[in-house]
């Protein structure tokens, strides 16, 4: 399912809404999560999961093609931990 | 680094501000977004949100685990796990915002 398919499904389930508003709804949800992570905040959606940022320390990497060592600076990367309910849901046959 | 926790209530408030539906409906719709994503993953589908990331379901085989407290061997049954791969756009945004 892509973002546009998600919008389509939500529009079908909510025929009283303008498609434009459903598009804004979906964009707002994911933009809000992105901005929170950008400020170093954590996003906790009980039952679904939690988004957070994790620090990756600086390290010496290697260019796999040339074998040359390169310094990789420390950085923050987004991380998602699946919520308990969703994890269970994936493992119940329905 | 500031560390607040954003919850459903904050997402609903943002939807309320941005879309202009009632607070109640905004909250319900945020839930529907999460439900649609959950349902798709439950069907084993991959969910791709452009410029955010993709969620996919991966099948794991059986392996032998160990109870860390007792040292006892226990089989870990085959199961399905969720993997989130952030998009480059999201990774770059976070990388440049947090130094």
Short mmCIF file of N, CA and C in Angstrom, two decimals:
data_model
loop_
_atom_site.label_atom_id
_atom_site.label_comp_id
_atom_site.label_asym_id
_atom_site.label_seq_id
_atom_site.Cartn_x
_atom_site.Cartn_y
_atom_site.Cartn_z
N UNK A 1 0.84 -1.20 0.00
CA UNK A 1 0.00 0.00 0.00
C UNK A 1 0.88 1.25 0.00
N UNK A 2 0.62 2.13 -0.93
CA UNK A 2 1.38 3.38 -0.98
C UNK A 2 0.59 4.48 -0.29
N UNK A 3 1.21 5.65 -0.17
CA UNK A 3 0.54 6.78 0.47
C UNK A 3 -0.75 7.13 -0.28
N UNK A 4 -0.70 7.10 -1.62
CA UNK A 4 -1.91 7.45 -2.36
C UNK A 4 -3.00 6.40 -2.22
N UNK A 5 -2.61 5.13 -2.09
CA UNK A 5 -3.61 4.09 -1.85
C UNK A 5 -4.23 4.23 -0.45
N UNK A 6 -3.41 4.65 0.49
CA UNK A 6 -3.90 4.90 1.85
C UNK A 6 -4.94 6.02 1.82
N UNK A 7 -4.62 7.08 1.08
CA UNK A 7 -5.55 8.21 0.96
C UNK A 7 -6.86 7.75 0.32
N UNK A 8 -6.74 6.92 -0.70
CA UNK A 8 -7.91 6.41 -1.40
C UNK A 8 -8.81 5.59 -0.47
N UNK A 9 -8.20 4.71 0.29
CA UNK A 9 -8.96 3.88 1.23
C UNK A 9 -9.68 4.72 2.27
N UNK A 10 -8.96 5.72 2.80
CA UNK A 10 -9.56 6.59 3.81
C UNK A 10 -10.71 7.41 3.21
N UNK A 11 -10.54 7.83 1.97
CA UNK A 11 -11.60 8.61 1.30
C UNK A 11 -12.83 7.75 1.12
N UNK A 12 -12.61 6.49 0.75
CA UNK A 12 -13.75 5.59 0.56
C UNK A 12 -14.48 5.33 1.87
N UNK A 13 -13.71 5.24 2.95
CA UNK A 13 -14.33 4.97 4.25
C UNK A 13 -14.99 6.23 4.83
N UNK A 14 -14.61 7.40 4.30
CA UNK A 14 -15.16 8.66 4.81
C UNK A 14 -15.70 9.52 3.67
N UNK A 15 -16.78 9.07 3.04
CA UNK A 15 -17.26 9.77 1.84
C UNK A 15 -17.71 11.21 2.09
N UNK A 16 -17.90 11.58 3.36
CA UNK A 16 -18.32 12.96 3.64
C UNK A 16 -17.15 13.94 3.61
N UNK A 17 -15.92 13.42 3.51
CA UNK A 17 -14.75 14.30 3.51
C UNK A 17 -14.28 14.60 2.09
N UNK A 18 -13.75 15.81 1.88
CA UNK A 18 -13.13 16.12 0.60
C UNK A 18 -11.83 15.34 0.51
N UNK A 19 -11.53 14.86 -0.69
CA UNK A 19 -10.28 14.13 -0.88
C UNK A 19 -9.08 15.00 -0.45
N UNK A 20 -9.20 16.30 -0.74
CA UNK A 20 -8.15 17.25 -0.38
C UNK A 20 -7.88 17.21 1.13
N UNK A 21 -8.94 17.11 1.93
CA UNK A 21 -8.77 17.06 3.38
C UNK A 21 -8.15 15.75 3.84
N UNK A 22 -8.50 14.67 3.15
CA UNK A 22 -7.91 13.37 3.50
C UNK A 22 -6.42 13.39 3.18
N UNK A 23 -6.07 14.03 2.06
CA UNK A 23 -4.65 14.15 1.71
C UNK A 23 -3.91 14.93 2.78
N UNK A 24 -4.55 16.01 3.25
CA UNK A 24 -3.92 16.83 4.28
C UNK A 24 -3.81 16.07 5.59
N UNK A 25 -4.82 15.29 5.90
CA UNK A 25 -4.80 14.46 7.11
C UNK A 25 -3.57 13.55 7.10
N UNK A 26 -3.43 12.80 6.02
CA UNK A 26 -2.33 11.83 5.95
C UNK A 26 -0.97 12.53 5.98
N UNK A 27 -0.85 13.62 5.22
CA UNK A 27 0.43 14.34 5.22
C UNK A 27 0.75 14.91 6.59
N UNK A 28 -0.27 15.45 7.25
CA UNK A 28 -0.05 16.04 8.57
C UNK A 28 0.46 14.99 9.56
N UNK A 29 -0.16 13.81 9.54
CA UNK A 29 0.26 12.77 10.47
C UNK A 29 1.75 12.44 10.29
N UNK A 30 2.16 12.18 9.03
CA UNK A 30 3.56 11.79 8.82
C UNK A 30 4.52 12.97 8.96
N UNK A 31 4.07 14.18 8.60
CA UNK A 31 4.92 15.36 8.78
C UNK A 31 5.16 15.64 10.25
N UNK A 32 4.12 15.46 11.05
CA UNK A 32 4.23 15.70 12.49
C UNK A 32 5.25 14.73 13.10
N UNK A 33 5.18 13.48 12.69
CA UNK A 33 6.14 12.48 13.20
C UNK A 33 7.55 12.88 12.78
N UNK A 34 7.71 13.25 11.50
CA UNK A 34 9.02 13.66 11.01
C UNK A 34 9.57 14.85 11.77
N UNK A 35 8.74 15.88 11.99
CA UNK A 35 9.24 17.08 12.68
C UNK A 35 9.60 16.77 14.12
N UNK A 36 8.82 15.89 14.76
CA UNK A 36 9.14 15.53 16.13
C UNK A 36 10.52 14.89 16.19
N UNK A 37 10.77 13.97 15.26
CA UNK A 37 12.06 13.28 15.23
C UNK A 37 13.18 14.28 14.95
N UNK A 38 12.89 15.25 14.08
CA UNK A 38 13.86 16.28 13.76
C UNK A 38 14.25 17.10 14.98
N UNK A 39 13.31 17.26 15.93
CA UNK A 39 13.65 17.98 17.15
C UNK A 39 14.20 17.05 18.21
N UNK A 40 14.42 15.80 17.86
CA UNK A 40 14.99 14.87 18.81
C UNK A 40 13.94 14.27 19.73
N UNK A 41 12.67 14.52 19.42
CA UNK A 41 11.60 13.99 20.25
C UNK A 41 11.25 12.56 19.84
N UNK A 42 10.50 11.92 20.73
CA UNK A 42 10.08 10.56 20.53
C UNK A 42 8.58 10.58 20.22
N UNK A 43 8.11 9.69 19.38
CA UNK A 43 6.69 9.63 19.08
C UNK A 43 6.18 8.27 19.50
N UNK A 44 5.29 8.27 20.48
CA UNK A 44 4.82 6.99 21.01
C UNK A 44 3.36 6.79 20.69
N UNK A 45 3.08 5.79 19.87
CA UNK A 45 1.70 5.50 19.49
C UNK A 45 1.36 4.12 20.02
N UNK A 46 0.81 4.10 21.23
CA UNK A 46 0.49 2.85 21.91
C UNK A 46 -0.24 1.85 21.02
N UNK A 47 0.23 0.64 21.02
CA UNK A 47 -0.42 -0.39 20.24
C UNK A 47 0.14 -0.47 18.84
N UNK A 48 0.66 0.66 18.35
CA UNK A 48 1.23 0.68 17.00
C UNK A 48 2.75 0.58 17.08
N UNK A 49 3.34 1.52 17.76
CA UNK A 49 4.79 1.47 17.91
C UNK A 49 5.34 2.83 18.30
N UNK A 50 6.64 2.93 18.40
CA UNK A 50 7.27 4.18 18.80
C UNK A 50 8.41 4.53 17.86
N UNK A 51 8.41 5.80 17.45
CA UNK A 51 9.49 6.32 16.61
C UNK A 51 10.44 7.11 17.50
N UNK A 52 11.73 6.93 17.29
CA UNK A 52 12.70 7.71 18.06
C UNK A 52 13.94 7.91 17.20
N UNK A 53 14.88 8.69 17.71
CA UNK A 53 16.15 8.82 16.98
C UNK A 53 17.24 8.19 17.82
N UNK A 54 18.18 7.56 17.14
CA UNK A 54 19.28 6.93 17.84
C UNK A 54 20.58 7.52 17.33
N UNK A 55 21.53 7.65 18.23
CA UNK A 55 22.81 8.21 17.83
C UNK A 55 23.73 7.11 17.29
N UNK A 56 24.33 7.40 16.17
CA UNK A 56 25.36 6.50 15.63
C UNK A 56 26.69 7.20 15.84
N UNK A 57 27.58 6.57 16.58
CA UNK A 57 28.87 7.19 16.86
C UNK A 57 29.74 7.30 15.61
N UNK A 58 30.67 8.24 15.68
CA UNK A 58 31.61 8.40 14.57
C UNK A 58 32.44 7.12 14.45
N UNK A 59 32.80 6.75 13.24
CA UNK A 59 33.59 5.54 13.07
C UNK A 59 34.44 5.68 11.82
N UNK A 60 35.38 4.78 11.70
CA UNK A 60 36.18 4.78 10.49
C UNK A 60 35.58 3.71 9.57
N UNK A 61 35.08 4.16 8.45
CA UNK A 61 34.47 3.22 7.51
C UNK A 61 35.45 2.96 6.38
N UNK A 62 34.99 2.18 5.44
CA UNK A 62 35.85 1.84 4.33
C UNK A 62 35.06 1.96 3.03
N UNK A 63 35.67 2.53 2.05
CA UNK A 63 35.04 2.55 0.74
C UNK A 63 35.12 1.13 0.20
N UNK A 64 33.97 0.48 0.03
CA UNK A 64 34.01 -0.94 -0.35
C UNK A 64 34.65 -1.18 -1.71
N UNK A 65 34.63 -0.16 -2.55
CA UNK A 65 35.21 -0.36 -3.88
C UNK A 65 36.73 -0.26 -3.86
N UNK A 66 37.23 0.77 -3.15
CA UNK A 66 38.67 1.01 -3.19
C UNK A 66 39.39 0.49 -1.96
N UNK A 67 38.62 0.18 -0.89
CA UNK A 67 39.26 -0.31 0.33
C UNK A 67 39.86 0.80 1.16
N UNK A 68 39.73 2.01 0.68
CA UNK A 68 40.29 3.19 1.34
C UNK A 68 39.51 3.52 2.62
N UNK A 69 40.19 3.88 3.74
CA UNK A 69 39.41 4.23 4.94
C UNK A 69 38.91 5.66 4.87
N UNK A 70 37.68 5.83 5.37
CA UNK A 70 37.07 7.16 5.41
C UNK A 70 36.47 7.39 6.79
N UNK A 71 36.56 8.62 7.25
CA UNK A 71 35.95 8.96 8.53
C UNK A 71 34.46 9.16 8.32
N UNK A 72 33.65 8.48 9.15
CA UNK A 72 32.21 8.69 9.10
C UNK A 72 31.85 9.44 10.38
N UNK A 73 31.24 10.61 10.22
CA UNK A 73 30.90 11.41 11.40
C UNK A 73 29.73 10.81 12.16
N UNK A 74 29.62 11.19 13.43
CA UNK A 74 28.49 10.70 14.21
C UNK A 74 27.22 11.33 13.66
N UNK A 75 26.13 10.59 13.75
CA UNK A 75 24.87 11.10 13.22
C UNK A 75 23.69 10.49 13.96
N UNK A 76 22.53 11.08 13.75
CA UNK A 76 21.30 10.54 14.34
C UNK A 76 20.48 9.89 13.25
N UNK A 77 19.95 8.72 13.56
CA UNK A 77 19.11 8.02 12.58
C UNK A 77 17.75 7.70 13.19
N UNK A 78 16.70 7.71 12.34
CA UNK A 78 15.37 7.38 12.84
C UNK A 78 15.27 5.90 13.14
N UNK A 79 14.46 5.57 14.15
CA UNK A 79 14.32 4.19 14.57
C UNK A 79 12.85 3.93 14.93
N UNK A 80 12.35 2.75 14.58
CA UNK A 80 10.97 2.40 14.92
C UNK A 80 10.93 1.09 15.68
N UNK A 81 10.23 1.11 16.80
CA UNK A 81 10.04 -0.13 17.54
C UNK A 81 8.57 -0.50 17.46
N UNK A 82 8.28 -1.68 16.97
CA UNK A 82 6.90 -2.13 16.81
C UNK A 82 6.21 -2.29 18.16
N UNK A 83 4.98 -1.83 18.24
CA UNK A 83 4.20 -1.96 19.47
C UNK A 83 3.74 -3.39 19.67
N UNK A 84 3.42 -3.70 20.92
CA UNK A 84 3.07 -5.06 21.28
C UNK A 84 1.84 -5.56 20.51
N UNK A 85 0.80 -4.71 20.47
CA UNK A 85 -0.43 -5.13 19.81
C UNK A 85 -0.22 -5.42 18.32
N UNK A 86 0.56 -4.55 17.67
CA UNK A 86 0.83 -4.73 16.24
C UNK A 86 1.68 -6.00 16.02
N UNK A 87 2.65 -6.20 16.91
CA UNK A 87 3.51 -7.38 16.81
C UNK A 87 2.66 -8.65 16.92
N UNK A 88 1.74 -8.64 17.87
CA UNK A 88 0.86 -9.81 18.05
C UNK A 88 -0.05 -9.99 16.84
N UNK A 89 -0.54 -8.87 16.35
CA UNK A 89 -1.45 -8.89 15.21
C UNK A 89 -0.80 -9.56 13.99
N UNK A 90 0.50 -9.32 13.81
CA UNK A 90 1.21 -9.90 12.66
C UNK A 90 1.33 -11.42 12.79
N UNK A 91 1.16 -11.91 14.02
CA UNK A 91 1.36 -13.34 14.23
C UNK A 91 0.11 -14.12 14.57
N UNK A 92 -1.04 -13.48 14.33
CA UNK A 92 -2.28 -14.22 14.49
C UNK A 92 -2.83 -14.42 13.09
N UNK A 93 -3.13 -15.65 12.75
CA UNK A 93 -3.65 -15.89 11.41
C UNK A 93 -5.11 -15.49 11.36
N UNK A 94 -5.45 -14.63 10.38
CA UNK A 94 -6.88 -14.27 10.23
C UNK A 94 -7.34 -14.34 8.78
N UNK B 1 19.87 17.68 23.96
CA UNK B 1 18.80 17.40 23.02
C UNK B 1 17.47 17.33 23.77
N UNK B 2 16.51 18.12 23.33
CA UNK B 2 15.19 18.10 23.96
C UNK B 2 14.58 16.72 23.78
N UNK B 3 13.88 16.23 24.77
CA UNK B 3 13.24 14.96 24.52
C UNK B 3 11.84 14.89 25.08
N UNK B 4 10.91 15.37 24.28
CA UNK B 4 9.51 15.28 24.63
C UNK B 4 8.96 14.05 23.98
N UNK B 5 7.81 13.61 24.47
CA UNK B 5 7.16 12.49 23.82
C UNK B 5 5.87 12.96 23.17
N UNK B 6 5.79 12.70 21.88
CA UNK B 6 4.60 13.06 21.11
C UNK B 6 3.67 11.85 21.09
N UNK B 7 2.39 12.11 21.28
CA UNK B 7 1.43 11.01 21.31
C UNK B 7 0.31 11.25 20.30
N UNK B 8 -0.65 10.34 20.29
CA UNK B 8 -1.83 10.49 19.43
C UNK B 8 -2.49 11.85 19.61
N UNK B 9 -2.55 12.31 20.87
CA UNK B 9 -3.23 13.57 21.17
C UNK B 9 -2.57 14.72 20.40
N UNK B 10 -1.23 14.70 20.30
CA UNK B 10 -0.53 15.75 19.57
C UNK B 10 -0.80 15.65 18.08
N UNK B 11 -0.85 14.42 17.57
CA UNK B 11 -1.13 14.24 16.14
C UNK B 11 -2.55 14.73 15.83
N UNK B 12 -3.50 14.41 16.72
CA UNK B 12 -4.88 14.85 16.52
C UNK B 12 -4.97 16.37 16.53
N UNK B 13 -4.25 16.98 17.46
CA UNK B 13 -4.26 18.44 17.56
C UNK B 13 -3.72 19.06 16.27
N UNK B 14 -2.64 18.47 15.73
CA UNK B 14 -2.06 18.98 14.49
C UNK B 14 -3.05 18.85 13.34
N UNK B 15 -3.76 17.73 13.29
CA UNK B 15 -4.76 17.51 12.23
C UNK B 15 -5.89 18.52 12.39
N UNK B 16 -6.30 18.73 13.64
CA UNK B 16 -7.36 19.71 13.94
C UNK B 16 -6.95 21.10 13.42
N UNK B 17 -5.72 21.50 13.69
CA UNK B 17 -5.22 22.81 13.26
C UNK B 17 -5.08 22.90 11.74
N UNK B 18 -4.56 21.83 11.14
CA UNK B 18 -4.24 21.86 9.71
C UNK B 18 -5.44 21.64 8.81
N UNK B 19 -6.30 20.73 9.20
CA UNK B 19 -7.38 20.34 8.30
C UNK B 19 -8.69 21.06 8.63
N UNK B 20 -8.86 21.44 9.90
CA UNK B 20 -10.04 22.19 10.25
C UNK B 20 -11.29 21.35 10.47
N UNK B 21 -11.11 20.08 10.80
CA UNK B 21 -12.27 19.26 11.18
C UNK B 21 -12.40 19.38 12.70
N UNK B 22 -13.46 18.81 13.26
CA UNK B 22 -13.63 18.91 14.71
C UNK B 22 -12.53 18.13 15.42
N UNK B 23 -12.32 18.45 16.69
CA UNK B 23 -11.29 17.74 17.46
C UNK B 23 -11.58 16.25 17.52
N UNK B 24 -12.87 15.97 17.73
CA UNK B 24 -13.27 14.57 17.82
C UNK B 24 -12.99 13.80 16.55
N UNK B 25 -13.41 14.40 15.44
CA UNK B 25 -13.22 13.72 14.17
C UNK B 25 -11.72 13.61 13.84
N UNK B 26 -10.95 14.64 14.19
CA UNK B 26 -9.51 14.60 13.94
C UNK B 26 -8.88 13.42 14.66
N UNK B 27 -9.29 13.22 15.90
CA UNK B 27 -8.76 12.11 16.69
C UNK B 27 -9.14 10.77 16.06
N UNK B 28 -10.40 10.67 15.62
CA UNK B 28 -10.85 9.42 15.00
C UNK B 28 -10.09 9.13 13.71
N UNK B 29 -9.82 10.20 12.95
CA UNK B 29 -9.14 10.01 11.68
C UNK B 29 -7.68 9.61 11.85
N UNK B 30 -7.04 10.15 12.88
CA UNK B 30 -5.65 9.74 13.15
C UNK B 30 -5.64 8.25 13.43
N UNK B 31 -6.63 7.80 14.20
CA UNK B 31 -6.76 6.38 14.51
C UNK B 31 -6.99 5.58 13.23
N UNK B 32 -7.83 6.10 12.33
CA UNK B 32 -8.09 5.37 11.08
C UNK B 32 -6.84 5.23 10.24
N UNK B 33 -5.99 6.27 10.25
CA UNK B 33 -4.74 6.19 9.49
C UNK B 33 -3.92 5.01 10.03
N UNK B 34 -3.76 4.96 11.36
CA UNK B 34 -2.98 3.89 11.96
C UNK B 34 -3.62 2.53 11.72
N UNK B 35 -4.96 2.49 11.77
CA UNK B 35 -5.67 1.23 11.53
C UNK B 35 -5.46 0.72 10.10
N UNK B 36 -5.53 1.63 9.13
CA UNK B 36 -5.33 1.22 7.74
C UNK B 36 -3.93 0.65 7.54
N UNK B 37 -2.95 1.30 8.15
CA UNK B 37 -1.56 0.83 8.03
C UNK B 37 -1.45 -0.55 8.69
N UNK B 38 -2.02 -0.68 9.89
CA UNK B 38 -2.00 -1.96 10.60
C UNK B 38 -2.66 -3.07 9.79
N UNK B 39 -3.84 -2.77 9.21
CA UNK B 39 -4.55 -3.78 8.43
C UNK B 39 -3.73 -4.24 7.24
N UNK B 40 -3.12 -3.28 6.54
CA UNK B 40 -2.32 -3.63 5.36
C UNK B 40 -1.16 -4.54 5.77
N UNK B 41 -0.50 -4.19 6.88
CA UNK B 41 0.62 -5.01 7.35
C UNK B 41 0.13 -6.38 7.77
N UNK B 42 -1.05 -6.41 8.38
CA UNK B 42 -1.65 -7.68 8.79
C UNK B 42 -1.91 -8.59 7.59
N UNK B 43 -2.23 -7.97 6.44
CA UNK B 43 -2.43 -8.75 5.22
C UNK B 43 -1.10 -9.15 4.59
N UNK B 44 -0.02 -8.70 5.21
CA UNK B 44 1.31 -9.04 4.71
C UNK B 44 1.80 -8.07 3.65
N UNK B 45 1.05 -6.97 3.46
CA UNK B 45 1.45 -5.98 2.45
C UNK B 45 2.53 -5.07 3.00
N UNK B 46 3.30 -4.51 2.09
CA UNK B 46 4.29 -3.52 2.46
C UNK B 46 3.58 -2.17 2.43
N UNK B 47 3.93 -1.28 3.33
CA UNK B 47 3.31 0.05 3.32
C UNK B 47 4.40 1.08 3.05
N UNK B 48 4.23 1.80 1.93
CA UNK B 48 5.25 2.77 1.51
C UNK B 48 4.70 4.18 1.59
N UNK B 49 5.31 4.99 2.43
CA UNK B 49 4.89 6.38 2.54
C UNK B 49 6.03 7.24 1.99
N UNK B 50 5.81 7.84 0.84
CA UNK B 50 6.90 8.55 0.18
C UNK B 50 7.42 9.68 1.06
N UNK B 51 8.70 9.89 1.02
CA UNK B 51 9.47 10.87 1.80
C UNK B 51 9.38 10.63 3.33
N UNK B 52 8.79 9.51 3.73
CA UNK B 52 8.78 9.14 5.16
C UNK B 52 9.54 7.83 5.37
N UNK B 53 9.00 6.77 4.75
CA UNK B 53 9.67 5.49 4.89
C UNK B 53 8.74 4.36 4.52
N UNK B 54 9.22 3.14 4.65
CA UNK B 54 8.36 2.01 4.33
C UNK B 54 8.38 0.99 5.46
N UNK B 55 7.22 0.37 5.65
CA UNK B 55 7.08 -0.68 6.65
C UNK B 55 6.92 -1.98 5.88
N UNK B 56 7.68 -2.99 6.25
CA UNK B 56 7.47 -4.27 5.60
C UNK B 56 7.48 -5.39 6.62
N UNK B 57 6.87 -6.49 6.24
CA UNK B 57 6.76 -7.63 7.14
C UNK B 57 7.77 -8.67 6.69
N UNK B 58 8.56 -9.12 7.62
CA UNK B 58 9.57 -10.12 7.29
C UNK B 58 9.29 -11.41 8.05
N UNK B 59 9.45 -12.52 7.35
CA UNK B 59 9.23 -13.83 7.97
C UNK B 59 10.54 -14.31 8.58
N UNK B 60 10.49 -14.69 9.85
CA UNK B 60 11.70 -15.20 10.51
C UNK B 60 11.54 -16.69 10.75
N UNK B 61 12.59 -17.41 10.55
CA UNK B 61 12.54 -18.85 10.76
C UNK B 61 12.70 -19.21 12.23
N UNK B 62 12.54 -20.48 12.54
CA UNK B 62 12.71 -20.94 13.92
C UNK B 62 14.19 -20.95 14.29
N UNK B 63 14.48 -20.59 15.54
CA UNK B 63 15.87 -20.70 16.00
C UNK B 63 15.85 -21.05 17.48
N UNK B 64 17.01 -21.44 17.98
CA UNK B 64 17.09 -21.80 19.39
C UNK B 64 17.49 -20.57 20.19
N UNK B 65 16.67 -20.23 21.15
CA UNK B 65 16.98 -19.11 22.02
C UNK B 65 17.35 -19.65 23.39
N UNK B 66 17.60 -18.75 24.30
CA UNK B 66 18.00 -19.17 25.64
C UNK B 66 17.37 -18.24 26.65
N UNK B 67 16.85 -18.80 27.68
CA UNK B 67 16.33 -17.96 28.76
C UNK B 67 17.54 -17.37 29.46
N UNK B 68 17.70 -16.04 29.38
CA UNK B 68 18.93 -15.44 29.91
C UNK B 68 19.07 -15.63 31.42
N UNK B 69 17.96 -15.83 32.09
CA UNK B 69 18.04 -15.98 33.54
C UNK B 69 18.47 -17.40 33.94
N UNK B 70 17.86 -18.40 33.29
CA UNK B 70 18.13 -19.78 33.70
C UNK B 70 19.12 -20.50 32.79
N UNK B 71 19.39 -19.90 31.61
CA UNK B 71 20.33 -20.54 30.69
C UNK B 71 19.70 -21.68 29.92
N UNK B 72 18.43 -21.90 30.16
CA UNK B 72 17.69 -22.99 29.54
C UNK B 72 17.41 -22.71 28.06
N UNK B 73 17.57 -23.71 27.23
CA UNK B 73 17.31 -23.53 25.80
C UNK B 73 15.82 -23.57 25.51
N UNK B 74 15.34 -22.60 24.75
CA UNK B 74 13.93 -22.61 24.36
C UNK B 74 13.84 -22.32 22.87
N UNK B 75 12.99 -23.06 22.17
CA UNK B 75 12.87 -22.79 20.74
C UNK B 75 12.11 -21.48 20.52
N UNK B 76 12.58 -20.64 19.61
CA UNK B 76 11.84 -19.44 19.22
C UNK B 76 11.13 -19.81 17.93
N UNK B 77 9.83 -19.81 17.97
CA UNK B 77 9.04 -20.28 16.84
C UNK B 77 9.14 -19.32 15.66
N UNK B 78 8.86 -19.83 14.44
CA UNK B 78 8.86 -18.95 13.28
C UNK B 78 7.83 -17.83 13.51
N UNK B 79 8.15 -16.63 13.11
CA UNK B 79 7.21 -15.52 13.35
C UNK B 79 7.41 -14.44 12.31
N UNK B 80 6.48 -13.52 12.29
CA UNK B 80 6.59 -12.41 11.36
C UNK B 80 6.94 -11.14 12.13
N UNK B 81 7.92 -10.41 11.65
CA UNK B 81 8.30 -9.18 12.33
C UNK B 81 8.18 -8.00 11.37
N UNK B 82 8.01 -6.83 11.96
CA UNK B 82 7.86 -5.62 11.17
C UNK B 82 9.19 -4.90 11.07
N UNK B 83 9.51 -4.45 9.88
CA UNK B 83 10.74 -3.70 9.69
C UNK B 83 10.38 -2.33 9.12
N UNK B 84 10.89 -1.27 9.74
CA UNK B 84 10.69 0.07 9.22
C UNK B 84 11.98 0.55 8.58
N UNK B 85 11.89 0.95 7.32
CA UNK B 85 13.06 1.54 6.65
C UNK B 85 12.77 3.00 6.38
N UNK B 86 13.47 3.88 7.08
CA UNK B 86 13.23 5.31 6.85
C UNK B 86 13.68 5.71 5.45
N UNK B 87 12.98 6.66 4.84
CA UNK B 87 13.38 7.11 3.51
C UNK B 87 14.62 8.00 3.63
N UNK B 88 15.28 8.20 2.50
CA UNK B 88 16.45 9.07 2.51
C UNK B 88 16.10 10.47 2.92
N UNK B 89 14.91 10.91 2.49
CA UNK B 89 14.46 12.26 2.84
C UNK B 89 14.40 12.42 4.36
N UNK B 90 13.80 11.45 5.03
CA UNK B 90 13.68 11.53 6.49
C UNK B 90 15.06 11.43 7.16
N UNK B 91 15.88 10.51 6.67
CA UNK B 91 17.21 10.36 7.25
C UNK B 91 18.03 11.64 7.11
N UNK B 92 17.94 12.25 5.91
CA UNK B 92 18.70 13.49 5.68
C UNK B 92 18.19 14.63 6.55
N UNK B 93 16.85 14.70 6.69
CA UNK B 93 16.27 15.78 7.52
C UNK B 93 16.77 15.66 8.95
N UNK B 94 16.78 14.44 9.48
CA UNK B 94 17.20 14.22 10.86
C UNK B 94 18.70 14.44 11.03
N UNK B 95 19.42 13.98 10.03
CA UNK B 95 20.87 14.12 10.08
C UNK B 95 21.28 15.59 10.10
N UNK B 96 20.61 16.41 9.30
CA UNK B 96 21.03 17.82 9.28
C UNK B 96 20.44 18.63 10.43
N UNK B 97 19.31 18.16 10.98
CA UNK B 97 18.72 18.91 12.10
C UNK B 97 19.44 18.63 13.41
N UNK B 98 19.90 17.41 13.60
CA UNK B 98 20.55 17.02 14.86
C UNK B 98 22.02 16.77 14.61
N UNK B 99 22.84 17.59 15.21
CA UNK B 99 24.27 17.38 14.97
C UNK B 99 24.98 17.13 16.28
#
